[in-house]
Tab-separated table of C-alpha atoms (C1' of nucleotides) in Angstrom:
chain	number	residue	atom	x	y	z
A	5	MET	CA	27.699	28.033	59.089
A	6	SER	CA	28.000	27.180	62.739
A	7	LEU	CA	29.493	30.299	64.234
A	8	PRO	CA	26.198	31.559	65.722
A	9	HIS	CA	25.615	28.172	67.320
A	10	ALA	CA	29.156	27.921	68.576
A	11	LEU	CA	28.621	31.296	70.244
A	12	LEU	CA	25.288	30.244	71.733
A	13	THR	CA	26.942	27.128	73.119
A	14	SER	CA	29.787	29.052	74.630
A	15	LEU	CA	27.451	31.641	76.148
A	16	LEU	CA	25.268	28.899	77.531
A	17	GLU	CA	28.272	27.373	79.237
A	18	GLN	CA	29.146	30.777	80.641
A	19	PRO	CA	27.574	34.170	79.873
A	20	CYS	CA	30.202	36.804	79.210
A	21	ALA	CA	31.357	39.705	77.026
A	22	GLY	CA	32.482	39.592	73.423
A	23	MET	CA	36.144	39.869	74.256
A	24	ASP	CA	35.899	37.040	76.791
A	25	LEU	CA	34.265	34.899	74.121
A	26	ALA	CA	37.064	35.712	71.724
A	27	ARG	CA	39.618	34.660	74.307
A	28	ARG	CA	37.805	31.456	75.137
A	29	PHE	CA	37.534	30.646	71.462
A	30	GLU	CA	41.295	30.631	71.238
A	31	ARG	CA	41.609	27.532	73.328
A	32	SER	CA	38.306	25.738	73.662
A	33	ILE	CA	35.427	25.883	71.208
A	34	GLY	CA	37.402	27.838	68.662
A	35	PHE	CA	39.447	24.750	68.402
A	36	PHE	CA	36.674	23.273	66.272
A	37	TRP	CA	35.394	26.564	64.957
A	38	PRO	CA	38.027	29.315	64.894
A	39	ALA	CA	36.790	32.909	64.959
A	40	THR	CA	38.333	36.322	65.421
A	41	HIS	CA	36.940	38.985	67.735
A	42	GLN	CA	35.737	40.962	64.704
A	43	GLN	CA	33.629	38.071	63.529
A	44	ILE	CA	32.355	37.464	67.028
A	45	TYR	CA	31.190	41.032	67.601
A	46	LYS	CA	29.367	41.135	64.315
A	47	GLU	CA	27.701	37.807	64.974
A	48	LEU	CA	26.705	38.807	68.503
A	49	GLY	CA	24.894	41.747	66.952
A	50	LYS	CA	22.935	39.391	64.726
A	51	LEU	CA	22.161	37.035	67.608
A	52	GLU	CA	20.768	39.948	69.591
A	53	ALA	CA	18.747	41.201	66.626
A	54	ALA	CA	17.293	37.704	66.258
A	55	GLY	CA	16.260	37.708	69.896
A	56	TRP	CA	18.509	34.787	70.787
A	57	VAL	CA	20.698	36.617	73.278
A	58	SER	CA	20.355	39.686	75.440
A	59	SER	CA	23.102	42.074	76.405
A	60	ALA	CA	23.555	44.424	79.308
A	61	ALA	CA	26.340	46.706	80.449
A	62	GLU	CA	28.418	44.728	82.870
A	63	GLU	CA	28.509	46.072	86.417
A	64	GLY	CA	31.881	46.766	87.950
A	65	ALA	CA	33.763	46.153	84.733
A	66	ARG	CA	35.998	48.516	82.871
A	67	GLY	CA	35.064	50.269	79.673
A	68	ARG	CA	31.970	49.529	77.627
A	69	LYS	CA	32.043	45.896	78.564
A	70	ARG	CA	28.733	44.151	77.944
A	71	ARG	CA	27.514	40.816	79.161
A	72	TYR	CA	25.648	38.528	76.801
A	73	ASP	CA	23.137	35.938	77.991
A	74	VAL	CA	21.305	33.286	76.017
A	75	LEU	CA	17.540	33.863	75.894
A	76	PRO	CA	14.995	30.995	75.838
A	77	ALA	CA	14.518	31.496	72.093
A	78	GLY	CA	18.268	31.098	71.646
A	79	LYS	CA	18.272	27.881	73.597
A	80	LEU	CA	15.430	26.553	71.459
A	81	GLU	CA	17.305	27.509	68.308
A	82	LEU	CA	20.406	25.739	69.551
A	83	GLN	CA	18.378	22.647	70.347
A	84	ARG	CA	16.855	22.692	66.883
A	85	TRP	CA	20.270	23.013	65.267
A	86	VAL	CA	21.911	20.270	67.319
A	87	ALA	CA	19.462	17.753	65.889
A	88	GLU	CA	20.404	18.657	62.306
A	89	SER	CA	23.228	16.993	60.447
A	90	ASP	CA	25.904	18.007	57.978
A	91	ASP	CA	28.327	16.274	55.711
A	92	PRO	CA	31.882	15.990	56.965
A	93	PRO	CA	33.697	19.243	56.250
A	94	PRO	CA	35.583	19.169	52.934
A	95	LEU	CA	39.348	18.936	53.166
A	96	ARG	CA	41.416	21.775	51.729
A	97	ASP	CA	45.069	21.115	52.188
A	98	ALA	CA	47.797	22.949	50.297
A	99	LEU	CA	50.391	20.359	51.320
A	100	MET	CA	48.647	17.658	49.323
A	101	VAL	CA	48.452	19.945	46.317
A	102	ARG	CA	52.182	20.629	46.704
A	103	LEU	CA	53.013	16.934	46.778
A	104	ARG	CA	51.076	16.436	43.611
A	105	ALA	CA	52.663	19.483	42.017
A	106	GLU	CA	56.125	18.235	42.897
A	107	ALA	CA	55.330	14.922	41.233
A	108	ALA	CA	54.084	16.728	38.121
A	109	LEU	CA	57.135	18.989	37.994
A	110	GLY	CA	59.595	16.171	38.477
A	111	SER	CA	61.301	16.071	41.850
A	112	GLY	CA	63.498	18.655	43.450
A	113	ALA	CA	60.856	21.343	43.627
A	114	GLY	CA	61.032	21.676	47.394
A	115	VAL	CA	57.936	20.255	49.124
A	116	GLU	CA	60.271	19.214	51.895
A	117	ASN	CA	60.031	22.747	53.245
A	118	ASP	CA	56.327	22.430	53.818
A	119	LEU	CA	56.628	18.864	55.090
A	120	ARG	CA	59.201	19.860	57.682
A	121	HIS	CA	57.253	22.952	58.663
A	122	ARG	CA	54.101	20.932	59.201
A	123	LEU	CA	55.966	18.224	61.030
A	124	ALA	CA	57.142	20.802	63.563
A	125	ARG	CA	53.617	22.185	63.969
A	126	HIS	CA	52.015	18.792	64.427
A	127	ARG	CA	54.630	17.733	66.944
A	128	ALA	CA	54.031	20.879	68.962
A	129	GLN	CA	50.267	20.361	68.817
A	130	LEU	CA	50.642	16.743	69.857
A	131	ALA	CA	52.769	17.732	72.843
A	132	LEU	CA	50.075	20.220	73.854
A	133	TYR	CA	47.315	17.635	73.650
A	134	GLU	CA	49.375	15.111	75.572
A	135	ALA	CA	49.917	17.627	78.351
A	136	ILE	CA	46.185	18.314	78.504
A	137	GLU	CA	45.383	14.605	78.578
A	138	GLN	CA	47.867	14.087	81.377
A	139	ARG	CA	46.454	17.009	83.347
A	140	ASP	CA	42.728	16.426	82.863
A	141	PHE	CA	42.105	12.794	82.145
A	142	SER	CA	44.641	10.641	83.918
A	143	GLY	CA	44.702	8.644	87.110
A	144	ARG	CA	41.041	8.648	88.085
A	145	GLU	CA	37.586	7.426	87.192
A	146	LEU	CA	35.824	9.538	84.585
A	147	SER	CA	32.121	10.261	84.363
A	148	ALA	CA	30.369	9.527	81.072
A	149	ALA	CA	30.459	13.231	80.215
A	150	GLU	CA	34.170	13.372	80.932
A	151	GLN	CA	34.741	10.273	78.853
A	152	LEU	CA	33.148	12.082	75.938
A	153	GLN	CA	35.455	15.060	76.424
A	154	HIS	CA	38.341	12.627	76.578
A	155	LEU	CA	37.211	10.960	73.360
A	156	ILE	CA	37.251	14.307	71.594
A	157	LEU	CA	40.768	14.962	72.815
A	158	GLN	CA	41.843	11.482	71.779
A	159	SER	CA	40.527	12.153	68.319
A	160	GLY	CA	42.779	15.207	68.180
A	161	LEU	CA	45.712	13.128	69.419
A	162	ALA	CA	45.110	10.465	66.784
A	163	THR	CA	44.902	13.075	64.060
A	164	GLU	CA	48.190	14.705	65.043
A	165	ARG	CA	49.940	11.347	65.264
A	166	GLU	CA	48.640	10.400	61.856
A	167	GLN	CA	49.817	13.675	60.373
A	168	ILE	CA	53.256	13.247	61.908
A	169	HIS	CA	53.492	9.745	60.549
A	170	PHE	CA	52.457	10.988	57.134
A	171	CYS	CA	55.020	13.791	56.996
A	172	GLU	CA	57.845	11.559	58.214
A	173	LYS	CA	57.069	8.855	55.719
A	174	ALA	CA	56.672	11.329	52.871
A	175	LEU	CA	60.083	12.829	53.650
A	176	VAL	CA	61.673	9.381	53.495
A	177	LEU	CA	60.037	8.574	50.176
A	178	LEU	CA	61.026	11.931	48.702
A	179	ALA	CA	64.621	11.347	49.725
A	180	ALA	CA	64.464	8.020	47.881
A	181	LEU	CA	63.138	9.782	44.773
A	182	GLN	CA	66.073	12.168	44.532
A	183	PRO	CA	69.128	10.273	45.790
A	184	ALA	CA	71.792	12.850	44.910
A	185	GLY	CA	71.864	16.447	46.159
A	186	VAL	CA	69.401	17.688	43.575
B	3	MET	CA	44.754	30.210	48.424
B	4	SER	CA	45.941	27.283	46.375
B	5	LEU	CA	43.317	27.032	43.682
B	6	PRO	CA	45.490	28.607	40.972
B	7	HIS	CA	48.318	26.228	41.802
B	8	ALA	CA	46.026	23.239	41.949
B	9	LEU	CA	44.868	24.178	38.456
B	10	LEU	CA	48.423	24.625	37.192
B	11	THR	CA	49.306	21.209	38.592
B	12	SER	CA	46.336	19.563	36.994
B	13	LEU	CA	46.991	21.237	33.645
B	14	LEU	CA	50.634	20.244	33.830
B	15	GLU	CA	49.618	16.628	34.317
B	16	GLN	CA	47.270	16.926	31.363
B	17	PRO	CA	46.312	20.032	29.342
B	18	CYS	CA	42.559	20.252	28.816
B	19	ALA	CA	39.463	22.445	28.847
B	20	GLY	CA	37.778	24.068	31.845
B	21	MET	CA	34.977	21.556	31.995
B	22	ASP	CA	37.422	18.647	31.889
B	23	LEU	CA	39.310	20.226	34.761
B	24	ALA	CA	36.089	20.557	36.713
B	25	ARG	CA	35.357	16.896	36.156
B	26	ARG	CA	38.835	15.790	37.119
B	27	PHE	CA	38.633	17.902	40.245
B	28	GLU	CA	35.676	15.865	41.376
B	29	ARG	CA	37.749	12.782	41.893
B	30	SER	CA	41.438	13.573	41.936
B	31	ILE	CA	42.984	16.874	42.920
B	32	GLY	CA	39.705	18.345	44.040
B	33	PHE	CA	39.893	15.776	46.724
B	34	PHE	CA	42.407	18.017	48.482
B	35	TRP	CA	41.131	21.261	47.028
B	36	PRO	CA	37.474	21.158	45.980
B	37	ALA	CA	36.343	23.660	43.359
B	38	THR	CA	33.261	24.202	41.233
B	39	HIS	CA	33.324	24.861	37.501
B	40	GLN	CA	32.402	28.512	38.126
B	41	GLN	CA	35.435	29.013	40.296
B	42	ILE	CA	37.605	27.186	37.802
B	43	TYR	CA	36.563	29.283	34.801
B	44	LYS	CA	37.125	32.511	36.676
B	45	GLU	CA	40.524	31.371	37.903
B	46	LEU	CA	41.556	30.176	34.438
B	47	GLY	CA	40.858	33.713	33.231
B	48	LYS	CA	43.226	35.071	35.865
B	49	LEU	CA	45.886	32.493	35.063
B	50	GLU	CA	45.754	33.475	31.416
B	51	ALA	CA	45.870	37.203	32.258
B	52	ALA	CA	48.951	36.510	34.374
B	53	GLY	CA	50.622	34.773	31.458
B	54	TRP	CA	50.798	31.438	33.263
B	55	VAL	CA	48.637	29.476	30.832
B	56	SER	CA	47.620	29.828	27.220
B	57	SER	CA	44.329	28.819	25.688
B	58	ALA	CA	43.296	27.850	22.189
B	59	ALA	CA	40.065	26.671	20.626
B	60	GLU	CA	40.179	22.911	20.639
B	61	GLU	CA	40.143	21.254	17.231
B	62	GLY	CA	37.483	18.698	16.541
B	63	ALA	CA	35.600	19.380	19.732
B	64	ARG	CA	32.035	20.486	20.151
B	65	GLY	CA	30.997	23.970	21.191
B	66	ARG	CA	33.362	26.679	22.310
B	67	LYS	CA	35.647	24.198	23.958
B	68	ARG	CA	39.101	25.607	24.675
B	69	ARG	CA	42.300	23.853	25.609
B	70	TYR	CA	44.525	25.311	28.309
B	71	ASP	CA	48.269	24.709	28.459
B	72	VAL	CA	50.770	25.715	31.122
B	73	LEU	CA	53.321	28.244	29.897
B	74	PRO	CA	56.944	28.321	31.108
B	75	ALA	CA	56.122	31.263	33.391
B	76	GLY	CA	53.340	29.181	34.919
B	77	LYS	CA	55.687	26.311	35.563
B	78	LEU	CA	58.148	28.672	37.238
B	79	GLU	CA	55.366	30.089	39.395
B	80	LEU	CA	54.305	26.596	40.409
B	81	GLN	CA	57.893	25.719	41.291
B	82	ARG	CA	58.188	28.851	43.394
B	83	TRP	CA	54.972	28.057	45.230
B	84	VAL	CA	55.803	24.418	45.907
B	85	ALA	CA	58.822	25.491	47.934
B	86	GLU	CA	56.691	27.679	50.200
B	87	SER	CA	55.016	26.395	53.340
B	88	ASP	CA	51.752	26.921	55.167
B	89	ASP	CA	50.346	26.090	58.547
B	90	PRO	CA	48.078	23.057	58.707
B	91	PRO	CA	44.580	24.086	57.622
B	92	PRO	CA	42.378	25.036	60.577
B	93	LEU	CA	39.672	22.547	61.500
B	94	ARG	CA	36.059	23.685	61.257
B	95	ASP	CA	33.720	20.915	62.232
B	96	ALA	CA	30.062	21.429	63.109
B	97	LEU	CA	29.820	17.962	64.657
B	98	MET	CA	32.249	18.891	67.409
B	99	VAL	CA	30.301	22.064	68.097
B	100	ARG	CA	27.118	19.985	68.282
B	101	LEU	CA	28.651	17.592	70.793
B	102	ARG	CA	29.640	20.496	72.949
B	103	ALA	CA	26.225	22.115	72.548
B	104	GLU	CA	24.502	18.895	73.548
B	105	ALA	CA	26.624	18.765	76.688
B	106	ALA	CA	25.737	22.377	77.488
B	107	LEU	CA	22.025	21.799	76.886
B	108	GLY	CA	21.907	18.624	78.926
B	109	SER	CA	21.506	15.436	76.978
B	110	GLY	CA	18.698	14.422	74.694
B	111	ALA	CA	19.213	17.212	72.188
B	112	GLY	CA	19.835	14.893	69.281
B	113	VAL	CA	23.497	14.876	68.170
B	114	GLU	CA	23.002	11.225	67.387
B	115	ASN	CA	21.460	12.282	64.084
B	116	ASP	CA	24.643	13.920	62.956
B	117	LEU	CA	26.823	11.150	64.386
B	118	ARG	CA	24.903	8.487	62.494
B	119	HIS	CA	24.850	10.561	59.328
B	120	ARG	CA	28.594	11.069	59.444
B	121	LEU	CA	29.191	7.444	60.301
B	122	ALA	CA	27.415	6.444	57.097
B	123	ARG	CA	29.412	8.939	55.047
B	124	HIS	CA	32.743	7.892	56.481
B	125	ARG	CA	31.977	4.227	55.960
B	126	ALA	CA	31.114	4.874	52.342
B	127	GLN	CA	34.256	6.914	51.849
B	128	LEU	CA	36.356	4.213	53.486
B	129	ALA	CA	34.886	1.567	51.199
B	130	LEU	CA	35.742	3.740	48.206
B	131	TYR	CA	39.338	4.197	49.315
B	132	GLU	CA	39.706	0.497	50.027
B	133	ALA	CA	38.502	-0.319	46.532
B	134	ILE	CA	41.019	2.121	45.059
B	135	GLU	CA	43.814	0.672	47.165
B	136	GLN	CA	42.903	-2.822	46.058
B	137	ARG	CA	42.771	-1.793	42.426
B	138	ASP	CA	45.856	0.413	42.209
B	139	PHE	CA	48.291	-0.585	44.901
B	140	SER	CA	48.039	-4.265	45.612
B	141	GLY	CA	49.948	-7.339	44.553
B	142	ARG	CA	53.006	-5.824	42.951
B	143	GLU	CA	56.167	-3.853	43.509
B	144	LEU	CA	55.641	-0.100	43.639
B	145	SER	CA	58.022	2.575	42.415
B	146	ALA	CA	58.979	5.329	44.844
B	147	ALA	CA	56.534	7.688	43.133
B	148	GLU	CA	53.757	5.120	43.444
B	149	GLN	CA	54.618	4.562	47.069
B	150	LEU	CA	54.076	8.256	47.647
B	151	GLN	CA	50.657	8.083	45.980
B	152	HIS	CA	49.904	5.093	48.133
B	153	LEU	CA	50.962	6.963	51.254
B	154	ILE	CA	48.513	9.745	50.431
B	155	LEU	CA	45.726	7.233	50.003
B	156	GLN	CA	46.691	5.511	53.244
B	157	SER	CA	46.452	8.829	55.005
B	158	GLY	CA	42.887	9.121	53.730
B	159	LEU	CA	42.159	5.579	54.877
B	160	ALA	CA	43.546	6.275	58.341
B	161	THR	CA	41.481	9.439	58.625
B	162	GLU	CA	38.243	7.696	57.683
B	163	ARG	CA	38.920	4.856	60.101
B	164	GLU	CA	39.628	7.307	62.879
B	165	GLN	CA	36.426	9.188	62.150
B	166	ILE	CA	34.407	5.986	62.162
B	167	HIS	CA	35.940	4.951	65.439
B	168	PHE	CA	35.158	8.355	66.884
B	169	CYS	CA	31.502	8.340	65.841
B	170	GLU	CA	30.936	4.794	67.068
B	171	LYS	CA	32.497	5.467	70.415
B	172	ALA	CA	30.636	8.759	70.818
B	173	LEU	CA	27.324	7.025	70.133
B	174	VAL	CA	28.067	4.456	72.841
B	175	LEU	CA	28.981	7.131	75.369
B	176	LEU	CA	25.882	9.165	74.557
B	177	ALA	CA	23.694	6.107	75.073
B	178	ALA	CA	25.291	5.717	78.497
B	179	LEU	CA	24.520	9.343	79.318
B	180	GLN	CA	20.780	8.987	78.708
B	181	PRO	CA	19.855	5.467	79.799
B	182	ALA	CA	16.079	5.736	79.412
B	183	GLY	CA	14.248	6.599	76.197
B	184	VAL	CA	14.778	10.337	76.570
C	26	DC	C1'	14.556	22.203	13.239
C	27	DC	C1'	14.344	21.651	17.975
C	28	DA	C1'	15.105	19.124	22.491
C	29	DG	C1'	18.716	17.961	25.172
C	30	DA	C1'	23.325	17.861	26.507
C	31	DC	C1'	27.661	20.087	26.720
C	32	DA	C1'	30.692	24.086	27.550
C	33	DT	C1'	31.311	28.506	29.233
C	34	DG	C1'	30.306	31.950	31.733
C	35	DT	C1'	27.852	36.269	35.113
C	36	DA	C1'	25.949	37.880	39.404
C	37	DA	C1'	24.804	37.975	44.006
C	38	DA	C1'	25.160	36.378	48.575
C	39	DT	C1'	27.788	34.252	52.337
C	40	DT	C1'	31.673	33.646	55.020
C	41	DG	C1'	35.983	34.631	56.589
C	42	DT	C1'	40.498	37.573	56.878
C	43	DT	C1'	43.279	41.688	57.516
C	44	DA	C1'	44.078	46.219	58.631
C	45	DC	C1'	42.690	49.970	60.904
C	46	DA	C1'	39.826	53.151	64.289
C	47	DT	C1'	37.658	54.570	68.569
C	48	DG	C1'	36.169	54.770	73.411
C	49	DA	C1'	36.968	53.908	78.350
C	50	DT	C1'	39.729	52.808	82.324
C	51	DT	C1'	43.832	51.922	85.026
C	52	DG	C1'	48.407	52.758	86.747
C	53	DT	C1'	51.971	56.047	87.338
D	29	DA	C1'	47.646	64.021	82.385
D	30	DC	C1'	49.132	60.570	79.647
D	31	DA	C1'	50.761	55.949	78.228
D	32	DA	C1'	49.304	51.385	78.175
D	33	DT	C1'	45.708	48.304	77.897
D	34	DC	C1'	41.270	46.551	77.361
D	35	DA	C1'	36.849	46.388	74.867
D	36	DT	C1'	34.339	47.265	70.920
D	37	DG	C1'	33.887	48.032	66.666
D	38	DT	C1'	34.324	49.552	60.877
D	39	DA	C1'	36.005	48.920	56.303
D	40	DA	C1'	38.029	46.769	52.666
D	41	DC	C1'	39.159	42.700	50.786
D	42	DA	C1'	39.440	37.718	49.439
D	43	DA	C1'	37.424	33.204	48.703
D	44	DT	C1'	33.618	30.175	48.205
D	45	DT	C1'	28.791	28.884	47.237
D	46	DT	C1'	24.518	29.219	44.893
D	47	DA	C1'	21.581	30.511	41.392
D	48	DC	C1'	21.026	31.800	37.019
D	49	DA	C1'	22.176	32.831	31.816
D	50	DT	C1'	24.008	32.028	27.300
D	51	DG	C1'	26.114	29.882	23.329
D	52	DT	C1'	26.965	25.631	20.420
D	53	DC	C1'	26.656	21.327	18.840
D	54	DT	C1'	24.283	16.355	18.241
D	55	DG	C1'	20.595	13.153	17.570
D	56	DG	C1'	16.088	12.292	16.252
DNA sequence: CCAGACATGTAAATTGTTACATGATTGT
DNA sequence: ACAATCATGTAACAATTTACATGTCTGG
């Protein structure tokens, strides 16, 4: 479980309130570790209980807004965790199960729906990544740190392209399996 | 949640007992939807309660071994589900969080451990897939159904290669970030 | 007959999702 | 003052993992 460490990382980059974290998760770290605001609040409570972060009412902010900061103990914990290792996360993909199910049922069961749906999603995601690459990583020299960021983005790009290729090819093969309007 | 439908698919391919399912999951369907024997037994109970499978003590087998078969209602349910669609499964990868944490901590925190660990895993997985490809899909004409199987395997191959490339490149960039023996 | 393997489970803990509830502030 | 919005939560549920427990046959 990496949520606590994802939160520590994000707070280390920029101390802020729970809601701000939730918003940042939607487009940066949460990209690799999605989390809802409910999860985040609960986890922030645990982090504070563990003495890894401190919180204080935020001056000049509306409502009960609190600001969370990483404490030295939290930084140590994050350092400890970074040096650990895990197996690659297991895949769990309903589309693959559907393809197999369609084969077991004999064709005409309708996986094409899911294939086309996913194709649209992956194309949209790819377009997003390409826009980000264009905006942040093009036309200039990059520092080593920036090159690492770029590598991560490129990995996302490669994944989306692979998925698109897969869906397109699968659709072609399925069409070949059921020539008439089954 | 696709476990019930993964089980229906597997039972449709070949009726068998819970333990056999668990074993088959380890190297075929469970590749896309991992599940332990505990999960499988519980889910088989639900499938039977729903009238989607039937079970009978298996003749000539040891112990309390039971054989599960898909009933017509189960086949209909599977057909219904195959035509549905889902979003691509969200990514949740601790390695990416670690890379980001290392950047936030300033280098020398030790992500290399995880990178090297994952590199080894992905190389092993790639070798496995390559052996399967060699054994099952080389040197002959493939039917459309076999081509689809092959496509799925190729997708796995592409993913492993991409992951290997990513880890290797990340290790190089990290070495550039911390030139001395930090 | 009993050790070991095989087959089937039960229980608790963890993690994540979904739906709902409350408090505080701003703009009108 | 009151609607809209922002910030923080609570509760119930669903899915998965981990650890443990039990029953039944086979081989020595």
